[in-house]
mmCIF file of C-alpha atoms in Angstrom:
data_model
loop_
_atom_site.group_PDB
_atom_site.id
_atom_site.type_symbol
_atom_site.label_atom_id
_atom_site.label_comp_id
_atom_site.label_asym_id
_atom_site.label_seq_id
_atom_site.Cartn_x
_atom_site.Cartn_y
_atom_site.Cartn_z
ATOM 1 C CA TYR A 1 -26.234 18.295 -55.027
ATOM 2 C CA ILE A 2 -27.227 20.714 -57.792
ATOM 3 C CA TYR A 3 -24.392 23.824 -58.383
ATOM 4 C CA TYR A 4 -26.787 26.599 -59.001
ATOM 5 C CA ILE A 5 -25.228 29.742 -60.911
ATOM 6 C CA MET A 6 -25.810 32.213 -58.063
ATOM 7 C CA SER A 7 -25.758 36.126 -58.756
ATOM 8 C CA ALA A 8 -22.813 37.443 -57.092
ATOM 9 C CA ASN A 9 -20.304 39.684 -57.286
ATOM 10 C CA THR A 10 -16.986 38.212 -57.991
ATOM 11 C CA SER A 11 -13.491 39.740 -57.129
ATOM 12 C CA CYS A 12 -11.403 41.060 -60.538
ATOM 13 C CA ALA A 13 -8.578 38.075 -59.887
ATOM 14 C CA PHE A 14 -11.692 35.722 -60.128
ATOM 15 C CA SER A 15 -13.251 37.064 -63.421
ATOM 16 C CA ARG A 16 -10.211 37.517 -64.847
ATOM 17 C CA LEU A 17 -8.615 33.951 -65.341
ATOM 18 C CA PHE A 18 -8.260 34.575 -69.100
ATOM 19 C CA ASN A 19 -7.724 37.742 -68.917
ATOM 20 C CA SER A 20 -4.234 37.615 -70.510
ATOM 21 C CA ASP A 21 -6.071 36.743 -73.376
ATOM 22 C CA PRO A 22 -9.306 38.185 -74.041
ATOM 23 C CA LEU A 23 -9.698 36.440 -77.172
ATOM 24 C CA THR A 24 -9.510 33.414 -75.670
ATOM 25 C CA ARG A 25 -12.120 34.681 -72.681
ATOM 26 C CA CYS A 26 -14.499 36.194 -74.803
ATOM 27 C CA ASN A 27 -14.289 32.863 -76.975
ATOM 28 C CA ILE A 28 -15.218 30.945 -73.373
ATOM 29 C CA ILE A 29 -17.968 33.295 -72.694
ATOM 30 C CA LYS A 30 -19.642 32.963 -76.105
ATOM 31 C CA THR A 31 -19.057 29.100 -76.007
ATOM 32 C CA TYR A 32 -19.851 27.619 -73.117
ATOM 33 C CA PHE A 33 -21.942 30.245 -71.421
ATOM 34 C CA ASP A 34 -23.928 31.384 -74.046
ATOM 35 C CA GLY A 35 -22.354 34.961 -73.939
ATOM 36 C CA ASN A 36 -23.510 35.140 -70.412
ATOM 37 C CA LYS A 37 -20.579 37.126 -68.710
ATOM 38 C CA GLN A 38 -22.269 36.684 -65.392
ATOM 39 C CA GLU A 39 -22.735 33.109 -65.598
ATOM 40 C CA TYR A 40 -19.092 32.808 -66.457
ATOM 41 C CA ASP A 41 -17.972 34.844 -63.451
ATOM 42 C CA ASP A 42 -20.417 32.550 -61.117
ATOM 43 C CA ALA A 43 -18.228 29.510 -63.025
ATOM 44 C CA ILE A 44 -14.910 31.069 -61.923
ATOM 45 C CA LYS A 45 -16.108 31.675 -58.332
ATOM 46 C CA LEU A 46 -17.387 27.845 -58.280
ATOM 47 C CA TYR A 47 -13.721 26.709 -59.751
ATOM 48 C CA ASN A 48 -12.108 28.788 -57.375
ATOM 49 C CA GLU A 49 -13.858 26.987 -54.783
ATOM 50 C CA PHE A 50 -12.725 23.594 -55.724
ATOM 51 C CA ILE A 51 -8.971 24.794 -56.250
ATOM 52 C CA LYS A 52 -9.179 26.140 -52.762
ATOM 53 C CA LYS A 53 -10.643 22.487 -51.313
ATOM 54 C CA TYR A 54 -9.135 19.943 -53.487
ATOM 55 C CA GLY A 55 -5.800 22.145 -54.840
ATOM 56 C CA ASN A 56 -2.747 20.360 -52.304
ATOM 57 C CA GLU A 57 -4.497 16.720 -52.781
ATOM 58 C CA LEU A 58 -4.297 17.072 -56.748
ATOM 59 C CA LEU A 59 -0.330 17.569 -56.087
ATOM 60 C CA LYS A 60 -0.501 13.795 -55.282
ATOM 61 C CA TYR A 61 -1.960 13.113 -58.671
ATOM 62 C CA ASN A 62 1.051 15.345 -60.546
ATOM 63 C CA ILE A 63 -1.865 18.277 -61.071
ATOM 64 C CA ASP A 64 -0.685 21.489 -59.862
ATOM 65 C CA LEU A 65 -3.260 24.381 -60.542
ATOM 66 C CA ARG A 66 -1.331 26.811 -59.210
ATOM 67 C CA ASP A 67 -0.033 26.393 -62.913
ATOM 68 C CA PRO A 68 -1.454 29.067 -65.077
ATOM 69 C CA GLU A 69 -1.866 27.040 -68.059
ATOM 70 C CA GLN A 70 -2.904 23.999 -65.884
ATOM 71 C CA ARG A 71 -5.555 26.161 -64.168
ATOM 72 C CA LYS A 72 -7.114 27.304 -67.706
ATOM 73 C CA ARG A 73 -7.212 24.067 -69.747
ATOM 74 C CA ARG A 74 -9.074 21.957 -66.640
ATOM 75 C CA PHE A 75 -11.391 25.145 -66.071
ATOM 76 C CA ILE A 76 -12.647 23.792 -69.545
ATOM 77 C CA LYS A 77 -13.312 20.503 -68.298
ATOM 78 C CA PHE A 78 -14.598 21.667 -65.064
ATOM 79 C CA ILE A 79 -17.610 23.801 -66.386
ATOM 80 C CA LEU A 80 -18.397 20.943 -69.040
ATOM 81 C CA ILE A 81 -18.695 18.037 -66.045
ATOM 82 C CA VAL A 82 -20.253 20.340 -63.845
ATOM 83 C CA LYS A 83 -23.158 20.542 -66.655
ATOM 84 C CA GLN A 84 -23.094 16.899 -66.912
ATOM 85 C CA ILE A 85 -23.580 16.973 -62.961
ATOM 86 C CA ASN A 86 -26.198 19.717 -62.941
ATOM 87 C CA GLU A 87 -28.309 17.664 -66.087
ATOM 88 C CA HIS A 88 -28.037 14.212 -64.495
ATOM 89 C CA ASN A 89 -29.309 15.434 -60.911
ATOM 90 C CA ASN A 90 -32.268 17.403 -62.349
ATOM 91 C CA ASP A 91 -33.431 14.443 -63.957
ATOM 92 C CA PRO A 92 -36.013 12.749 -61.810
ATOM 93 C CA SER A 93 -35.928 9.369 -63.256
ATOM 94 C CA GLN A 94 -32.154 9.002 -62.133
ATOM 95 C CA THR A 95 -31.376 6.412 -59.337
ATOM 96 C CA TRP A 96 -28.530 7.916 -57.982
ATOM 97 C CA SER A 97 -26.686 11.271 -57.496
ATOM 98 C CA LYS A 98 -23.450 13.064 -58.685
ATOM 99 C CA GLU A 99 -21.196 15.639 -57.468
ATOM 100 C CA ILE A 100 -18.090 18.195 -57.717
ATOM 101 C CA ASN A 101 -15.360 15.753 -56.454
ATOM 102 C CA LEU A 102 -11.632 15.234 -56.845
ATOM 103 C CA PHE A 103 -12.323 13.733 -59.881
ATOM 104 C CA THR A 104 -13.910 16.587 -61.923
ATOM 105 C CA VAL A 105 -10.793 17.920 -63.244
ATOM 106 C CA LEU A 106 -9.114 14.631 -64.151
ATOM 107 C CA GLU A 107 -8.771 12.981 -67.611
ATOM 108 C CA ASP A 108 -10.297 9.200 -67.806
ATOM 109 C CA PHE A 109 -6.249 8.248 -68.318
ATOM 110 C CA GLU A 110 -5.290 10.100 -65.138
ATOM 111 C CA VAL A 111 -7.932 8.146 -62.624
ATOM 112 C CA PRO A 112 -6.635 5.708 -60.789
ATOM 113 C CA LYS A 113 -7.384 2.422 -61.730
ATOM 114 C CA GLY A 114 -4.975 -0.957 -62.727
ATOM 115 C CA LEU A 115 -6.675 -3.827 -64.179
ATOM 116 C CA LYS A 116 -5.829 -5.380 -67.062
ATOM 117 C CA PRO A 117 -7.807 -8.309 -69.253
ATOM 118 C CA ASN A 118 -7.910 -11.465 -67.244
ATOM 119 C CA PRO A 119 -5.313 -14.251 -69.210
ATOM 120 C CA SER A 120 -7.302 -16.645 -67.045
ATOM 121 C CA ASN A 121 -9.742 -19.332 -69.140
ATOM 122 C CA ASN A 122 -11.038 -20.534 -65.697
ATOM 123 C CA ASN A 123 -13.374 -23.180 -66.412
ATOM 124 C CA ASN A 124 -15.687 -21.998 -63.922
ATOM 125 C CA ASN A 125 -17.999 -20.216 -65.532
ATOM 126 C CA ASN A 126 -21.176 -19.388 -64.780
ATOM 127 C CA ASN A 127 -22.863 -18.188 -68.273
ATOM 128 C CA ASN A 128 -26.680 -18.630 -66.290
ATOM 129 C CA THR A 129 -26.970 -14.713 -66.519
ATOM 130 C CA ASN A 130 -30.636 -13.969 -67.865
ATOM 131 C CA ASN A 131 -32.076 -11.281 -66.774
ATOM 132 C CA THR A 132 -34.477 -12.116 -64.084
ATOM 133 C CA ASN A 133 -37.042 -10.407 -61.834
ATOM 134 C CA TYR A 134 -35.320 -11.258 -58.335
ATOM 135 C CA ASP A 135 -37.342 -10.989 -54.837
ATOM 136 C CA LYS A 136 -36.056 -8.117 -52.962
ATOM 137 C CA PHE A 137 -32.795 -8.458 -50.924
ATOM 138 C CA LYS A 138 -32.576 -8.649 -47.417
ATOM 139 C CA ASN A 139 -29.849 -6.383 -46.120
ATOM 140 C CA PHE A 140 -26.369 -8.000 -45.453
ATOM 141 C CA SER A 141 -22.915 -6.470 -45.022
ATOM 142 C CA TRP A 142 -19.448 -7.686 -43.479
ATOM 143 C CA SER A 143 -19.139 -4.457 -42.344
ATOM 144 C CA ASN A 144 -22.157 -5.563 -40.060
ATOM 145 C CA PHE A 145 -21.333 -9.234 -39.633
ATOM 146 C CA ASN A 146 -24.741 -10.862 -37.535
ATOM 147 C CA GLY A 147 -25.512 -7.226 -36.559
ATOM 148 C CA ILE A 148 -22.614 -6.820 -33.830
ATOM 149 C CA LYS A 149 -18.833 -7.491 -35.782
ATOM 150 C CA ASN A 150 -17.209 -4.905 -38.186
ATOM 151 C CA CYS A 151 -15.182 -7.036 -40.528
ATOM 152 C CA VAL A 152 -14.563 -4.149 -43.013
ATOM 153 C CA SER A 153 -11.340 -1.736 -42.950
ATOM 154 C CA GLU A 154 -11.748 2.384 -43.305
ATOM 155 C CA PRO A 155 -11.786 2.905 -47.032
ATOM 156 C CA LYS A 156 -8.312 3.612 -48.122
ATOM 157 C CA ASN A 157 -6.852 5.758 -51.242
ATOM 158 C CA GLN A 158 -4.348 4.439 -54.057
ATOM 159 C CA ILE A 159 -4.054 8.182 -55.463
ATOM 160 C CA HIS A 160 -2.698 8.030 -58.768
ATOM 161 C CA LEU A 161 -0.954 4.449 -58.633
ATOM 162 C CA ASP A 162 -2.967 1.688 -60.868
ATOM 163 C CA VAL A 163 -2.832 -0.720 -58.107
ATOM 164 C CA CYS A 164 -6.514 -1.204 -57.642
ATOM 165 C CA TRP A 165 -5.543 -5.002 -57.523
ATOM 166 C CA CYS A 166 -3.385 -4.631 -54.129
ATOM 167 C CA PHE A 167 -5.895 -2.648 -52.237
ATOM 168 C CA ALA A 168 -8.885 -4.609 -53.025
ATOM 169 C CA GLY A 169 -6.990 -7.893 -52.665
ATOM 170 C CA VAL A 170 -5.659 -6.832 -49.179
ATOM 171 C CA GLU A 171 -8.792 -5.855 -48.251
ATOM 172 C CA ALA A 172 -10.606 -8.792 -49.200
ATOM 173 C CA ILE A 173 -7.789 -10.832 -47.022
ATOM 174 C CA GLU A 174 -8.911 -8.634 -44.038
ATOM 175 C CA THR A 175 -12.201 -8.945 -43.742
ATOM 176 C CA VAL A 176 -11.816 -12.803 -44.446
ATOM 177 C CA HIS A 177 -9.865 -12.930 -41.649
ATOM 178 C CA ALA A 178 -11.600 -10.950 -39.396
ATOM 179 C CA LYS A 179 -14.619 -13.330 -39.605
ATOM 180 C CA ASN A 180 -12.933 -15.723 -37.085
ATOM 181 C CA ASN A 181 -10.116 -13.069 -35.285
ATOM 182 C CA SER A 182 -9.977 -9.146 -34.850
ATOM 183 C CA LEU A 183 -10.205 -6.780 -37.600
ATOM 184 C CA GLU A 184 -6.162 -5.550 -38.354
ATOM 185 C CA THR A 185 -5.517 -3.040 -40.861
ATOM 186 C CA ALA A 186 -3.324 -4.301 -43.233
ATOM 187 C CA SER A 187 -0.243 -2.844 -45.419
ATOM 188 C CA VAL A 188 -0.437 -2.616 -49.038
ATOM 189 C CA GLU A 189 2.874 -1.399 -49.284
ATOM 190 C CA ASN A 190 4.080 -4.546 -48.049
ATOM 191 C CA VAL A 191 2.194 -6.661 -51.132
ATOM 192 C CA LEU A 192 3.777 -4.058 -53.492
ATOM 193 C CA ASP A 193 7.494 -4.541 -51.942
ATOM 194 C CA ALA A 194 6.953 -8.699 -52.565
ATOM 195 C CA TYR A 195 5.853 -7.962 -56.594
ATOM 196 C CA SER A 196 6.708 -4.587 -58.314
ATOM 197 C CA ASN A 197 8.071 -4.094 -61.474
ATOM 198 C CA ASN A 198 9.315 -0.546 -60.561
ATOM 199 C CA ASP A 199 8.789 0.852 -63.980
ATOM 200 C CA ASN A 200 8.781 4.659 -62.207
ATOM 201 C CA GLY A 201 5.603 4.983 -63.682
ATOM 202 C CA THR A 202 2.051 4.145 -62.650
ATOM 203 C CA LEU A 203 1.342 0.436 -63.314
ATOM 204 C CA CYS A 204 3.418 -1.684 -60.625
ATOM 205 C CA LEU A 205 2.450 -4.767 -62.291
ATOM 206 C CA PRO A 206 0.847 -7.571 -62.315
ATOM 207 C CA ASN A 207 -2.300 -5.801 -62.557
ATOM 208 C CA ILE A 208 -4.685 -8.630 -62.551
ATOM 209 C CA LEU A 209 -7.585 -9.023 -60.797
ATOM 210 C CA GLU A 210 -6.192 -12.039 -58.365
ATOM 211 C CA SER A 211 -2.555 -10.841 -57.941
ATOM 212 C CA ALA A 212 -2.736 -10.093 -54.301
ATOM 213 C CA LEU A 213 -4.833 -13.129 -53.348
ATOM 214 C CA TYR A 214 -1.454 -15.432 -55.140
ATOM 215 C CA ILE A 215 1.318 -12.809 -53.736
ATOM 216 C CA CYS A 216 -0.234 -13.982 -49.972
ATOM 217 C CA GLY A 217 -0.114 -17.477 -50.849
ATOM 218 C CA ASP A 218 2.776 -19.554 -49.688
ATOM 219 C CA GLU A 219 3.706 -21.902 -52.872
ATOM 220 C CA THR A 220 5.889 -22.323 -55.567
ATOM 221 C CA THR A 221 4.361 -24.006 -58.760
ATOM 222 C CA TYR A 222 1.303 -23.318 -60.683
ATOM 223 C CA GLY A 223 -1.637 -25.520 -60.582
ATOM 224 C CA THR A 224 -6.020 -25.258 -60.755
ATOM 225 C CA ASN A 225 -7.842 -28.084 -58.554
ATOM 226 C CA ASP A 226 -11.682 -28.407 -59.981
ATOM 227 C CA GLY A 227 -12.001 -25.373 -60.897
ATOM 228 C CA LYS A 228 -10.032 -23.458 -57.893
ATOM 229 C CA LYS A 229 -7.411 -21.904 -58.000
ATOM 230 C CA ILE A 230 -4.743 -23.379 -55.347
ATOM 231 C CA ILE A 231 -1.729 -20.819 -54.560
ATOM 232 C CA LEU A 232 0.724 -22.502 -56.520
ATOM 233 C CA ASN A 233 1.758 -19.884 -59.057
ATOM 234 C CA GLY A 234 5.662 -19.607 -59.099
ATOM 235 C CA ASP A 235 5.742 -16.675 -61.531
ATOM 236 C CA TYR A 236 4.730 -14.250 -58.226
ATOM 237 C CA ILE A 237 7.862 -15.499 -56.171
ATOM 238 C CA GLN A 238 10.427 -12.655 -56.547
ATOM 239 C CA SER A 239 13.574 -13.676 -55.143
ATOM 240 C CA GLY A 240 11.995 -15.304 -52.489
ATOM 241 C CA ALA A 241 9.858 -12.368 -51.321
ATOM 242 C CA GLN A 242 6.619 -13.777 -51.286
ATOM 243 C CA THR A 243 4.343 -12.480 -48.255
ATOM 244 C CA LYS A 244 2.503 -15.911 -47.068
ATOM 245 C CA GLY A 245 0.006 -13.935 -45.728
ATOM 246 C CA ILE A 246 -0.520 -10.065 -45.010
ATOM 247 C CA SER A 247 1.410 -7.727 -42.637
ATOM 248 C CA LYS A 248 -0.302 -5.584 -39.936
ATOM 249 C CA LEU A 249 -0.054 -1.544 -40.757
ATOM 250 C CA THR A 250 2.838 -0.009 -39.062
ATOM 251 C CA LYS A 251 4.766 3.330 -39.789
ATOM 252 C CA ASN A 252 7.640 1.429 -41.101
ATOM 253 C CA ASN A 253 5.093 -0.212 -44.196
ATOM 254 C CA GLU A 254 2.839 2.504 -44.850
ATOM 255 C CA TYR A 255 1.413 3.506 -48.573
ATOM 256 C CA SER A 256 4.247 4.897 -50.009
ATOM 257 C CA GLY A 257 2.329 6.436 -53.386
ATOM 258 C CA THR A 258 5.333 5.147 -55.654
ATOM 259 C CA CYS A 259 6.059 1.945 -57.361
ATOM 260 C CA PRO A 260 8.968 0.291 -55.113
ATOM 261 C CA SER A 261 11.561 -1.991 -56.036
ATOM 262 C CA LYS A 262 11.022 -5.407 -55.918
ATOM 263 C CA ASN A 263 11.865 -6.632 -51.910
ATOM 264 C CA SER A 264 12.752 -3.126 -51.402
ATOM 265 C CA SER A 265 11.710 -3.050 -47.874
ATOM 266 C CA PHE A 266 9.909 -6.504 -47.653
ATOM 267 C CA GLU A 267 9.014 -7.341 -44.051
ATOM 268 C CA ASN A 268 8.207 -10.894 -43.142
ATOM 269 C CA SER A 269 5.900 -9.865 -40.043
ATOM 270 C CA VAL A 270 2.686 -11.787 -41.132
ATOM 271 C CA ILE A 271 -0.430 -11.591 -39.486
ATOM 272 C CA GLU A 272 -1.063 -14.965 -38.356
ATOM 273 C CA LYS A 273 -3.774 -17.527 -40.071
ATOM 274 C CA SER A 274 -3.565 -14.656 -42.978
ATOM 275 C CA CYS A 275 -2.241 -16.671 -45.678
ATOM 276 C CA VAL A 276 -4.507 -17.524 -48.343
ATOM 277 C CA SER A 277 -4.864 -21.104 -49.828
ATOM 278 C CA SER A 278 -7.422 -21.238 -52.101
ATOM 279 C CA PHE A 279 -10.022 -19.207 -53.933
ATOM 280 C CA THR A 280 -12.661 -19.319 -57.037
ATOM 281 C CA LEU A 281 -12.591 -17.461 -60.176
ATOM 282 C CA TYR A 282 -15.564 -16.505 -62.295
ATOM 283 C CA ASP A 283 -15.338 -14.765 -65.703
ATOM 284 C CA LYS A 284 -19.011 -14.325 -65.644
ATOM 285 C CA ILE A 285 -21.671 -14.847 -62.768
ATOM 286 C CA SER A 286 -25.349 -14.561 -62.003
ATOM 287 C CA VAL A 287 -26.988 -12.460 -59.507
ATOM 288 C CA LEU A 288 -27.952 -15.106 -57.606
ATOM 289 C CA ASP A 289 -24.622 -16.795 -57.513
ATOM 290 C CA LEU A 290 -22.738 -13.724 -56.406
ATOM 291 C CA ARG A 291 -24.873 -13.136 -53.751
ATOM 292 C CA SER A 292 -24.152 -16.824 -52.876
ATOM 293 C CA LEU A 293 -20.368 -16.114 -52.676
ATOM 294 C CA LEU A 294 -21.122 -12.596 -50.617
ATOM 295 C CA ASP A 295 -22.714 -14.956 -47.790
ATOM 296 C CA ASN A 296 -19.528 -16.742 -47.402
ATOM 297 C CA GLY A 297 -16.984 -13.601 -47.724
ATOM 298 C CA PRO A 298 -16.108 -10.542 -49.620
ATOM 299 C CA VAL A 299 -15.699 -10.812 -53.734
ATOM 300 C CA LEU A 300 -13.252 -8.969 -55.504
ATOM 301 C CA ALA A 301 -14.966 -7.349 -58.525
ATOM 302 C CA GLY A 302 -13.758 -6.268 -62.008
ATOM 303 C CA ILE A 303 -15.783 -2.988 -62.895
ATOM 304 C CA ASN A 304 -15.398 -0.486 -65.974
ATOM 305 C CA ALA A 305 -14.927 2.918 -63.851
ATOM 306 C CA SER A 306 -13.975 4.512 -66.908
ATOM 307 C CA SER A 307 -17.518 6.586 -67.504
ATOM 308 C CA LYS A 308 -18.058 9.763 -65.883
ATOM 309 C CA LEU A 309 -21.291 8.466 -64.494
ATOM 310 C CA PHE A 310 -18.876 6.521 -61.623
ATOM 311 C CA HIS A 311 -15.914 9.455 -61.734
ATOM 312 C CA SER A 312 -18.730 12.056 -60.197
ATOM 313 C CA TYR A 313 -20.960 9.436 -58.170
ATOM 314 C CA ARG A 314 -21.934 10.728 -54.547
ATOM 315 C CA SER A 315 -24.809 8.542 -53.645
ATOM 316 C CA GLY A 316 -27.702 5.927 -54.558
ATOM 317 C CA VAL A 317 -27.720 3.212 -56.766
ATOM 318 C CA ILE A 318 -26.181 3.155 -60.173
ATOM 319 C CA SER A 319 -28.430 1.928 -62.914
ATOM 320 C CA GLY A 320 -29.835 2.566 -66.133
ATOM 321 C CA LYS A 321 -28.748 2.112 -70.085
ATOM 322 C CA LYS A 322 -26.522 -0.892 -69.624
ATOM 323 C CA LEU A 323 -23.599 -1.083 -71.548
ATOM 324 C CA GLN A 324 -22.539 -3.665 -73.492
ATOM 325 C CA CYS A 325 -19.800 -5.421 -71.282
ATOM 326 C CA GLY A 326 -17.167 -6.934 -73.511
ATOM 327 C CA GLY A 327 -15.121 -5.971 -76.474
ATOM 328 C CA THR A 328 -13.862 -2.549 -76.215
ATOM 329 C CA VAL A 329 -15.949 -2.151 -72.896
ATOM 330 C CA SER A 330 -14.574 -4.316 -70.353
ATOM 331 C CA PRO A 331 -13.197 -4.217 -66.578
ATOM 332 C CA ASP A 332 -10.321 -1.800 -66.139
ATOM 333 C CA HIS A 333 -10.628 -1.201 -62.342
ATOM 334 C CA VAL A 334 -10.995 -3.839 -59.219
ATOM 335 C CA ILE A 335 -13.202 -3.250 -56.220
ATOM 336 C CA LEU A 336 -14.459 -5.226 -53.317
ATOM 337 C CA ILE A 337 -17.787 -6.157 -52.926
ATOM 338 C CA ILE A 338 -18.713 -6.689 -49.004
ATOM 339 C CA GLY A 339 -22.692 -7.156 -49.163
ATOM 340 C CA TYR A 340 -25.935 -6.402 -50.844
ATOM 341 C CA GLY A 341 -29.453 -4.824 -49.957
ATOM 342 C CA TYR A 342 -32.459 -3.568 -51.341
ATOM 343 C CA ASP A 343 -32.981 0.455 -51.541
ATOM 344 C CA GLU A 344 -36.769 1.080 -50.744
ATOM 345 C CA LEU A 345 -36.822 4.355 -52.617
ATOM 346 C CA THR A 346 -35.615 3.257 -56.182
ATOM 347 C CA LYS A 347 -36.918 -0.413 -55.475
ATOM 348 C CA LEU A 348 -33.785 -1.513 -56.736
ATOM 349 C CA ASN A 349 -31.407 -4.422 -55.308
ATOM 350 C CA TYR A 350 -27.836 -3.542 -55.254
ATOM 351 C CA TRP A 351 -24.418 -4.367 -54.424
ATOM 352 C CA LEU A 352 -22.683 -2.466 -52.020
ATOM 353 C CA CYS A 353 -18.997 -1.794 -52.750
ATOM 354 C CA LYS A 354 -15.777 -0.379 -51.231
ATOM 355 C CA ASN A 355 -13.729 1.698 -53.373
ATOM 356 C CA SER A 356 -9.917 2.986 -53.085
ATOM 357 C CA TRP A 357 -10.233 6.267 -54.154
ATOM 358 C CA GLY A 358 -10.187 7.415 -50.307
ATOM 359 C CA THR A 359 -12.977 9.073 -48.188
ATOM 360 C CA SER A 360 -13.859 12.140 -49.811
ATOM 361 C CA TRP A 361 -15.135 9.926 -52.945
ATOM 362 C CA GLY A 362 -18.531 8.228 -52.899
ATOM 363 C CA GLU A 363 -21.220 7.759 -49.914
ATOM 364 C CA GLU A 364 -21.173 6.673 -46.409
ATOM 365 C CA LEU A 365 -22.083 3.002 -45.413
ATOM 366 C CA PRO A 366 -25.872 2.915 -45.044
ATOM 367 C CA ALA A 367 -27.276 2.779 -41.549
ATOM 368 C CA TRP A 368 -27.781 -0.783 -40.916
ATOM 369 C CA ALA A 369 -24.295 -1.944 -42.466
ATOM 370 C CA VAL A 370 -22.683 0.172 -39.226
ATOM 371 C CA ALA A 371 -21.120 -1.998 -36.318
ATOM 372 C CA GLY A 372 -20.023 1.195 -34.361
ATOM 373 C CA GLN A 373 -17.217 1.808 -36.509
ATOM 374 C CA THR A 374 -16.543 5.315 -38.143
ATOM 375 C CA ASN A 375 -18.541 5.850 -41.004
ATOM 376 C CA THR A 376 -16.777 6.950 -43.564
ATOM 377 C CA LYS A 377 -17.251 7.903 -47.739
ATOM 378 C CA GLY A 378 -15.613 5.794 -49.908
ATOM 379 C CA TYR A 379 -18.745 3.683 -50.747
ATOM 380 C CA PHE A 380 -20.931 2.997 -53.581
ATOM 381 C CA LYS A 381 -24.347 1.118 -54.367
ATOM 382 C CA VAL A 382 -24.808 -0.425 -57.742
ATOM 383 C CA GLU A 383 -27.591 -2.548 -59.311
ATOM 384 C CA ALA A 384 -27.771 -6.032 -58.906
ATOM 385 C CA SER A 385 -28.364 -6.944 -62.392
ATOM 386 C CA ASP A 386 -27.072 -9.467 -64.912
ATOM 387 C CA ASP A 387 -26.787 -7.069 -67.551
ATOM 388 C CA ASN A 388 -24.505 -4.018 -65.217
ATOM 389 C CA ILE A 389 -24.258 -1.207 -66.262
ATOM 390 C CA ILE A 390 -20.718 -0.988 -64.916
ATOM 391 C CA CYS A 391 -19.944 -4.895 -65.815
ATOM 392 C CA ILE A 392 -19.641 -5.512 -62.135
ATOM 393 C CA GLN A 393 -20.317 -9.360 -62.571
ATOM 394 C CA GLY A 394 -18.006 -10.098 -65.357
ATOM 395 C CA GLN A 395 -14.686 -11.032 -63.694
ATOM 396 C CA VAL A 396 -14.850 -11.924 -59.928
ATOM 397 C CA ALA A 397 -13.218 -14.056 -57.133
ATOM 398 C CA GLY A 398 -14.613 -15.256 -53.876
ATOM 399 C CA ASN A 399 -14.614 -18.206 -51.621
ATOM 400 C CA ILE A 400 -11.270 -17.006 -50.339
ATOM 401 C CA GLU A 401 -9.830 -19.169 -47.909
ATOM 402 C CA LEU A 402 -7.254 -18.353 -45.067
ATOM 403 C CA LYS A 403 -4.462 -20.832 -43.448
#
């Protein structure tokens, strides 16, 4: 996945991106290409290919590269990120690869996330997180449960809305339900309809890791029981519109990509036995405890997705220099951990994770994690380490039980 500068003739249309302002064009060639016009022309060609591939999809993110000013401004970001990608992929010490994708021209605030700090002071913390050399993991994934059954739906796309909490939560319930039933893809829109602030923006509150688990419960009062969250939070009851489970995806409740009004089109046609009765929260969890949680079911996890290393991810096990999780570095995105494994190439244990950035981002499932389903992109692997590079073990929810 190295994007080589090629010796190729480029049309005037490509090379004249900045011809209306020759001084700007000359400054860009001097500043970013060491005065090499051929490299500039080749970069313009690569950028044009990017626009052809992703231009229509970027419109969903309110980014219109048909606009000359947008196209010019994002070209600078494009060439800087491509340079970083090439440097990373040329480094033999790296355990994962990067690629040009939809997020190459996005600013961090435009990347869809949606997790705010969790106000819960759960006493069920696990602070036994000293780094340890673990035996290599056996491969396990809910996408190939018992070697015969897929319990994981295809990765979905939250597009530009900050509703990762809803996608990950709904998909966690899908997987837990599929353990003893057939896999049914559920409606994210249905949950957003039950609880949305309708801010005409991108937030669609509440933006808490476990929000979807509350919304898909059925009680009306807040409470806890021995560190386990029982679905008793009345704050999530909006005009009687609590889902009491997940609804099967239909043409009438597909994801709209907008923050709906509360109960705007709520349909109480829930899947039988998909009502969340309880789950366990951890503010911090060790590698071994997280692995045990995964043996029981999928795990919601907060990660720090602001790093460019994550935006450009293509394949392999994310590892390396560790972030100091906490303080200014904290989880801002919710994903679903569906399994774990061992990478023979890098000699690393890893968490197998499902994102909500569509099927043009990330990598496919490993061959061992496929149980006959169509294998798409949308997944990633990250090193199983107590001092994790994207803070994946700092905020999780598991032991999800349904009734």
